[in-house]
PDB file of C-alpha atoms in Angstrom:
ATOM      1  CA  GLU A   1     -24.306 -43.996  15.771  1.00 75.00           C
ATOM      2  CA  ASN A   2     -28.218 -43.792  15.596  1.00 84.00           C
ATOM      3  CA  LEU A   3     -28.023 -41.019  17.797  1.00 83.00           C
ATOM      4  CA  ARG A   4     -25.479 -39.098  15.229  1.00 80.00           C
ATOM      5  CA  THR A   5     -27.693 -39.956  12.560  1.00 84.00           C
ATOM      6  CA  PHE A   6     -30.821 -38.535  14.446  1.00 88.00           C
ATOM      7  CA  ALA A   7     -28.946 -35.665  15.170  1.00 82.00           C
ATOM      8  CA  GLU A   8     -27.431 -34.962  11.565  1.00 82.00           C
ATOM      9  CA  GLN A   9     -31.310 -35.768  10.251  1.00 87.00           C
ATOM     10  CA  ALA A  10     -32.644 -33.387  12.809  1.00 87.00           C
ATOM     11  CA  MET A  11     -30.409 -30.345  11.449  1.00 84.00           C
ATOM     12  CA  GLU A  12     -31.264 -31.184   8.029  1.00 87.00           C
ATOM     13  CA  ALA A  13     -34.920 -30.627   8.739  1.00 89.00           C
ATOM     14  CA  THR A  14     -34.200 -27.471  10.708  1.00 86.00           C
ATOM     15  CA  LEU A  15     -32.213 -26.073   7.493  1.00 88.00           C
ATOM     16  CA  GLU A  16     -35.411 -26.101   5.522  1.00 87.00           C
ATOM     17  CA  ASP A  17     -37.705 -25.415   8.377  1.00 90.00           C
ATOM     18  CA  GLU A  18     -35.898 -22.078   9.615  1.00 91.00           C
ATOM     19  CA  PHE A  19     -34.275 -20.788   6.448  1.00 93.00           C
ATOM     20  CA  TYR A  20     -35.903 -19.141   3.374  1.00 93.00           C
ATOM     21  CA  PRO A  21     -35.364 -20.285  -0.062  1.00 92.00           C
ATOM     22  CA  ASP A  22     -33.239 -17.098  -0.387  1.00 91.00           C
ATOM     23  CA  THR A  23     -30.433 -17.957   2.294  1.00 91.00           C
ATOM     24  CA  ILE A  24     -31.853 -15.935   5.014  1.00 93.00           C
ATOM     25  CA  SER A  25     -33.066 -17.317   8.742  1.00 94.00           C
ATOM     26  CA  LYS A  26     -36.769 -16.556   8.967  1.00 94.00           C
ATOM     27  CA  GLU A  27     -36.220 -13.791  11.875  1.00 93.00           C
ATOM     28  CA  LEU A  28     -35.172 -11.635   8.844  1.00 93.00           C
ATOM     29  CA  CYS A  29     -32.785  -9.950  11.164  1.00 93.00           C
ATOM     30  CA  PRO A  30     -29.273  -9.837   9.415  1.00 93.00           C
ATOM     31  CA  GLY A  31     -27.915  -9.801  12.636  1.00 92.00           C
ATOM     32  CA  TYR A  32     -29.376 -12.768  14.188  1.00 92.00           C
ATOM     33  CA  HIS A  33     -28.626 -14.524  10.933  1.00 93.00           C
ATOM     34  CA  GLY A  34     -25.557 -15.089  12.486  1.00 91.00           C
ATOM     35  CA  THR A  35     -26.434 -16.954  15.588  1.00 90.00           C
ATOM     36  CA  SER A  36     -28.453 -19.375  13.538  1.00 90.00           C
ATOM     37  CA  ARG A  37     -25.065 -19.234  10.951  1.00 92.00           C
ATOM     38  CA  HIS A  38     -23.313 -20.626  14.741  1.00 92.00           C
ATOM     39  CA  ALA A  39     -25.429 -23.054  15.268  1.00 89.00           C
ATOM     40  CA  VAL A  40     -25.320 -24.901  11.799  1.00 90.00           C
ATOM     41  CA  ARG A  41     -21.449 -24.253  12.102  1.00 91.00           C
ATOM     42  CA  ARG A  42     -20.933 -25.822  15.488  1.00 89.00           C
ATOM     43  CA  LEU A  43     -22.711 -29.230  14.280  1.00 86.00           C
ATOM     44  CA  VAL A  44     -20.425 -29.433  11.073  1.00 90.00           C
ATOM     45  CA  ASP A  45     -16.888 -28.675  12.965  1.00 91.00           C
ATOM     46  CA  SER A  46     -18.352 -31.208  16.083  1.00 88.00           C
ATOM     47  CA  ALA A  47     -18.680 -33.959  13.296  1.00 87.00           C
ATOM     48  CA  ILE A  48     -15.530 -32.966  11.817  1.00 90.00           C
ATOM     49  CA  LEU A  49     -13.909 -32.894  15.195  1.00 91.00           C
ATOM     50  CA  MET A  50     -15.345 -36.626  15.795  1.00 88.00           C
ATOM     51  CA  GLY A  51     -13.671 -37.815  12.703  1.00 90.00           C
ATOM     52  CA  TYR A  52     -17.020 -38.126  10.626  1.00 88.00           C
ATOM     53  CA  LYS A  53     -17.872 -36.342   6.970  1.00 89.00           C
ATOM     54  CA  PRO A  54     -20.826 -33.801   7.413  1.00 88.00           C
ATOM     55  CA  SER A  55     -23.569 -34.756   4.810  1.00 87.00           C
ATOM     56  CA  PRO A  56     -23.576 -32.697   1.487  1.00 90.00           C
ATOM     57  CA  ILE A  57     -27.123 -31.787   2.575  1.00 89.00           C
ATOM     58  CA  LEU A  58     -25.556 -29.762   5.827  1.00 89.00           C
ATOM     59  CA  MET A  59     -22.550 -28.371   3.993  1.00 92.00           C
ATOM     60  CA  ASP A  60     -24.948 -27.048   1.103  1.00 92.00           C
ATOM     61  CA  GLY A  61     -27.147 -25.498   3.614  1.00 92.00           C
ATOM     62  CA  LEU A  62     -23.705 -24.141   5.748  1.00 93.00           C
ATOM     63  CA  THR A  63     -22.523 -22.814   2.184  1.00 95.00           C
ATOM     64  CA  ALA A  64     -26.320 -21.343   1.627  1.00 94.00           C
ATOM     65  CA  ILE A  65     -26.027 -19.247   5.262  1.00 95.00           C
ATOM     66  CA  TYR A  66     -22.949 -17.958   4.190  1.00 96.00           C
ATOM     67  CA  ASP A  67     -24.369 -16.952   0.386  1.00 96.00           C
ATOM     68  CA  PHE A  68     -26.507 -14.606   2.151  1.00 96.00           C
ATOM     69  CA  TYR A  69     -23.804 -11.683   3.178  1.00 96.00           C
ATOM     70  CA  PRO A  70     -22.677 -10.790   0.066  1.00 96.00           C
ATOM     71  CA  LYS A  71     -26.096  -9.989  -1.171  1.00 96.00           C
ATOM     72  CA  VAL A  72     -26.731  -7.449   1.384  1.00 96.00           C
ATOM     73  CA  ALA A  73     -23.081  -6.435   2.028  1.00 96.00           C
ATOM     74  CA  THR A  74     -22.473  -2.735   2.604  1.00 95.00           C
ATOM     75  CA  PRO A  75     -19.558  -1.102   0.743  1.00 95.00           C
ATOM     76  CA  LEU A  76     -18.000  -0.670   4.270  1.00 93.00           C
ATOM     77  CA  GLY A  77     -18.066  -4.473   4.789  1.00 93.00           C
ATOM     78  CA  GLY A  78     -20.974  -4.475   7.078  1.00 93.00           C
ATOM     79  CA  ILE A  79     -24.315  -5.640   6.845  1.00 94.00           C
ATOM     80  CA  PRO A  80     -27.775  -3.747   7.059  1.00 94.00           C
ATOM     81  CA  HIS A  81     -28.898  -2.861  10.679  1.00 92.00           C
ATOM     82  CA  PHE A  82     -32.482  -4.188  10.195  1.00 93.00           C
ATOM     83  CA  GLY A  83     -34.494  -5.375  13.334  1.00 92.00           C
ATOM     84  CA  ASP A  84     -32.554  -5.894  16.068  1.00 91.00           C
ATOM     85  CA  THR A  85     -28.961  -6.192  14.312  1.00 91.00           C
ATOM     86  CA  GLY A  86     -26.668  -4.562  16.287  1.00 84.00           C
ATOM     87  CA  VAL A  87     -24.023  -2.269  14.732  1.00 74.00           C
ATOM     88  CA  SER A  88     -21.808  -3.854  12.923  1.00 70.00           C
ATOM     89  CA  ASN A  89     -17.899  -2.978  12.851  1.00 70.00           C
ATOM     90  CA  LYS A  90     -15.974  -1.775   9.406  1.00 72.00           C
ATOM     91  CA  ASP A  91     -15.066  -4.902   7.320  1.00 80.00           C
ATOM     92  CA  MET A  92     -17.052  -7.187   9.621  1.00 89.00           C
ATOM     93  CA  LEU A  93     -17.852  -9.336   7.201  1.00 93.00           C
ATOM     94  CA  SER A  94     -13.779  -9.936   6.613  1.00 94.00           C
ATOM     95  CA  LYS A  95     -13.915 -11.429  10.090  1.00 92.00           C
ATOM     96  CA  THR A  96     -17.333 -13.774   9.159  1.00 93.00           C
ATOM     97  CA  PHE A  97     -15.651 -15.314   6.327  1.00 95.00           C
ATOM     98  CA  LEU A  98     -12.232 -15.542   7.342  1.00 93.00           C
ATOM     99  CA  ASP A  99     -13.674 -18.297   9.751  1.00 89.00           C
ATOM    100  CA  ILE A 100     -15.103 -20.329   7.093  1.00 94.00           C
ATOM    101  CA  ILE A 101     -12.497 -20.338   4.134  1.00 93.00           C
ATOM    102  CA  ASP A 102     -10.688 -23.153   5.570  1.00 90.00           C
ATOM    103  CA  LEU A 103     -13.929 -25.072   5.303  1.00 92.00           C
ATOM    104  CA  ILE A 104     -15.481 -23.854   2.267  1.00 93.00           C
ATOM    105  CA  ASP A 105     -12.709 -22.227   0.108  1.00 90.00           C
ATOM    106  CA  ASN A 106     -14.887 -19.983  -2.161  1.00 95.00           C
ATOM    107  CA  PRO A 107     -13.271 -17.233  -4.366  1.00 97.00           C
ATOM    108  CA  VAL A 108     -16.201 -14.659  -3.091  1.00 97.00           C
ATOM    109  CA  TYR A 109     -15.814 -15.731   0.331  1.00 97.00           C
ATOM    110  CA  ARG A 110     -12.058 -15.488   0.123  1.00 96.00           C
ATOM    111  CA  TRP A 111     -12.508 -11.790  -1.396  1.00 96.00           C
ATOM    112  CA  PHE A 112     -14.245 -10.721   1.626  1.00 96.00           C
ATOM    113  CA  ALA A 113     -12.201 -12.300   3.893  1.00 95.00           C
ATOM    114  CA  THR A 114      -8.975 -11.103   2.454  1.00 94.00           C
ATOM    115  CA  GLN A 115     -10.451  -7.683   2.399  1.00 92.00           C
ATOM    116  CA  GLN A 116     -10.360  -7.821  -1.687  1.00 93.00           C
ATOM    117  CA  GLN A 117      -6.692  -9.127  -1.819  1.00 94.00           C
ATOM    118  CA  GLU A 118      -7.289 -12.385  -3.253  1.00 95.00           C
ATOM    119  CA  GLY A 119     -10.299 -14.137  -4.996  1.00 96.00           C
ATOM    120  CA  HIS A 120     -12.926 -11.934  -7.086  1.00 96.00           C
ATOM    121  CA  PRO A 121     -16.165 -10.260  -5.820  1.00 96.00           C
ATOM    122  CA  PRO A 122     -19.675 -11.579  -6.663  1.00 97.00           C
ATOM    123  CA  ASN A 123     -20.847 -11.586 -10.168  1.00 96.00           C
ATOM    124  CA  PHE A 124     -23.800  -8.960  -9.570  1.00 96.00           C
ATOM    125  CA  THR A 125     -24.567  -5.887  -8.261  1.00 95.00           C
ATOM    126  CA  SER A 126     -27.945  -5.211  -7.597  1.00 95.00           C
ATOM    127  CA  THR A 127     -30.072  -8.095  -6.282  1.00 96.00           C
ATOM    128  CA  HIS A 128     -33.079  -9.018  -3.971  1.00 95.00           C
ATOM    129  CA  LEU A 129     -34.094 -11.636  -1.671  1.00 96.00           C
ATOM    130  CA  PRO A 130     -37.896 -12.074  -2.574  1.00 95.00           C
ATOM    131  CA  TRP A 131     -38.872 -14.559   0.621  1.00 95.00           C
ATOM    132  CA  ALA A 132     -37.028 -11.642   3.046  1.00 94.00           C
ATOM    133  CA  GLY A 133     -38.501  -8.975   0.689  1.00 95.00           C
ATOM    134  CA  PHE A 134     -34.532  -7.146   0.540  1.00 97.00           C
ATOM    135  CA  TYR A 135     -33.834  -5.197  -2.318  1.00 97.00           C
ATOM    136  CA  VAL A 136     -30.341  -4.102  -3.027  1.00 97.00           C
ATOM    137  CA  MET A 137     -29.314  -1.539  -5.629  1.00 97.00           C
ATOM    138  CA  ARG A 138     -25.481  -0.838  -5.531  1.00 97.00           C
ATOM    139  CA  SER A 139     -23.124   0.910  -8.250  1.00 97.00           C
ATOM    140  CA  GLY A 140     -20.182  -1.173  -7.811  1.00 97.00           C
ATOM    141  CA  TRP A 141     -18.022  -3.342  -5.033  1.00 97.00           C
ATOM    142  CA  ASP A 142     -15.628  -0.523  -4.251  1.00 94.00           C
ATOM    143  CA  GLN A 143     -15.926   1.319  -0.747  1.00 94.00           C
ATOM    144  CA  ASN A 144     -16.847   4.240  -2.603  1.00 96.00           C
ATOM    145  CA  ALA A 145     -20.086   2.585  -4.280  1.00 97.00           C
ATOM    146  CA  MET A 146     -23.433   3.846  -4.248  1.00 97.00           C
ATOM    147  CA  HIS A 147     -25.885   1.075  -2.020  1.00 97.00           C
ATOM    148  CA  LEU A 148     -29.362   1.193  -0.879  1.00 97.00           C
ATOM    149  CA  CYS A 149     -31.102  -2.078   0.683  1.00 97.00           C
ATOM    150  CA  LEU A 150     -34.662  -1.546   1.189  1.00 96.00           C
ATOM    151  CA  ASP A 151     -37.090  -3.886   3.381  1.00 95.00           C
ATOM    152  CA  ALA A 152     -39.853  -4.432   1.607  1.00 94.00           C
ATOM    153  CA  GLY A 153     -40.664  -7.806   3.088  1.00 91.00           C
ATOM    154  CA  PRO A 154     -42.937  -9.483   6.006  1.00 91.00           C
ATOM    155  CA  LEU A 155     -42.230  -9.480   9.598  1.00 89.00           C
ATOM    156  CA  GLY A 156     -39.899 -12.076  10.815  1.00 89.00           C
ATOM    157  CA  LYS A 157     -40.431 -14.756  13.309  1.00 89.00           C
ATOM    158  CA  GLY A 158     -38.665 -12.592  15.939  1.00 85.00           C
ATOM    159  CA  HIS A 159     -36.235  -9.236  16.629  1.00 90.00           C
ATOM    160  CA  TRP A 160     -38.348  -7.552  14.368  1.00 89.00           C
ATOM    161  CA  HIS A 161     -39.427  -3.491  14.561  1.00 91.00           C
ATOM    162  CA  GLU A 162     -42.033  -1.958  13.282  1.00 91.00           C
ATOM    163  CA  ASP A 163     -39.896  -0.550  10.055  1.00 92.00           C
ATOM    164  CA  LEU A 164     -41.921  -1.728   7.187  1.00 91.00           C
ATOM    165  CA  LEU A 165     -40.099  -0.088   3.883  1.00 94.00           C
ATOM    166  CA  ASN A 166     -37.314   0.954   6.326  1.00 95.00           C
ATOM    167  CA  PHE A 167     -34.053   1.338   4.119  1.00 96.00           C
ATOM    168  CA  GLU A 168     -30.469   2.124   4.492  1.00 96.00           C
ATOM    169  CA  CYS A 169     -28.244   4.267   2.109  1.00 97.00           C
ATOM    170  CA  TYR A 170     -24.286   4.708   1.662  1.00 96.00           C
ATOM    171  CA  ALA A 171     -22.189   6.490  -0.831  1.00 97.00           C
ATOM    172  CA  TYR A 172     -18.694   7.985  -1.215  1.00 96.00           C
ATOM    173  CA  GLY A 173     -17.136   5.714   1.624  1.00 94.00           C
ATOM    174  CA  GLU A 174     -19.956   6.833   4.136  1.00 94.00           C
ATOM    175  CA  PRO A 175     -23.322   6.149   5.549  1.00 93.00           C
ATOM    176  CA  LEU A 176     -25.932   8.624   4.284  1.00 95.00           C
ATOM    177  CA  VAL A 177     -28.808   7.544   5.864  1.00 94.00           C
ATOM    178  CA  SER A 178     -28.609   5.383   8.764  1.00 90.00           C
ATOM    179  CA  GLU A 179     -30.559   2.535  10.641  1.00 89.00           C
ATOM    180  CA  VAL A 180     -30.609   2.334  14.718  1.00 83.00           C
ATOM    181  CA  GLY A 181     -30.371  -1.132  15.133  1.00 84.00           C
ATOM    182  CA  VAL A 182     -30.735  -2.063  18.570  1.00 86.00           C
ATOM    183  CA  TYR A 183     -30.940   0.020  21.648  1.00 84.00           C
ATOM    184  CA  SER A 184     -31.280  -2.803  24.481  1.00 83.00           C
ATOM    185  CA  TYR A 185     -33.228  -5.749  25.440  1.00 86.00           C
ATOM    186  CA  VAL A 186     -34.699  -3.837  28.977  1.00 86.00           C
ATOM    187  CA  THR A 187     -37.967  -2.956  28.884  1.00 87.00           C
ATOM    188  CA  ASP A 188     -38.233   1.158  28.811  1.00 91.00           C
ATOM    189  CA  ALA A 189     -39.000   3.978  26.846  1.00 92.00           C
ATOM    190  CA  TRP A 190     -35.835   4.016  24.693  1.00 91.00           C
ATOM    191  CA  SER A 191     -36.153   0.284  23.893  1.00 89.00           C
ATOM    192  CA  ALA A 192     -39.724   0.888  22.753  1.00 90.00           C
ATOM    193  CA  TYR A 193     -39.220   4.062  20.694  1.00 91.00           C
ATOM    194  CA  PHE A 194     -36.386   1.946  18.941  1.00 89.00           C
ATOM    195  CA  ARG A 195     -38.300  -0.771  17.980  1.00 91.00           C
ATOM    196  CA  SER A 196     -41.154   1.687  16.969  1.00 92.00           C
ATOM    197  CA  THR A 197     -41.734   3.280  12.941  1.00 92.00           C
ATOM    198  CA  HIS A 198     -40.809   6.760  14.755  1.00 92.00           C
ATOM    199  CA  ALA A 199     -36.886   5.367  15.077  1.00 92.00           C
ATOM    200  CA  HIS A 200     -36.935   4.339  11.235  1.00 93.00           C
ATOM    201  CA  ASN A 201     -36.486   5.519   7.664  1.00 94.00           C
ATOM    202  CA  THR A 202     -39.936   4.961   6.757  1.00 92.00           C
ATOM    203  CA  VAL A 203     -43.017   7.466   6.262  1.00 89.00           C
ATOM    204  CA  ILE A 204     -45.617   7.603   8.871  1.00 90.00           C
ATOM    205  CA  VAL A 205     -49.218   9.453   8.318  1.00 91.00           C
ATOM    206  CA  ASP A 206     -50.997  11.115  11.182  1.00 90.00           C
ATOM    207  CA  GLY A 207     -48.575   9.757  13.649  1.00 83.00           C
ATOM    208  CA  MET A 208     -49.323   6.087  12.396  1.00 83.00           C
TER     209      MET A 208
END
């Protein structure tokens, strides 16, 4: 019992230490936000499996982690490919939220999970994450919406690229300005290029 209490308190402290108040993991990498999400979800699932009710702090923290995704969601149901984010497939967020609506039945989560068949879209369009420095402008929630996400924040704790003021842009169901994401974790010339400013949608002056 003491060990269980310690584990729960440790994860509650981790939620405060590893996530910014605007819901994103401090790595500031949308793809690796999912890795952090899985860590918290596994603890919650383990508690339920063993017959314990997860603490309200853990459940609120898990909800906040999922709340990140609607803020940055692209019209095609993916996420921005900033930093070491792998290329997200179309409707990637549908699978992400389908995994949580049995535990947190939020109408916005259900809207993403069911590919807009149930629930309702978020009650905002454009928004920003002040701690992460992500600024999102969108004309609506349909697949043909115009959408731009700008990364004007600090470098994250890890998996970051030299991409300050980088952005992605979508319109009419297509990505107009794409981001490269991660190439490989092998140390070679291509990996170095993908992490450099030259591979991103940024301004370069005199090669810098």
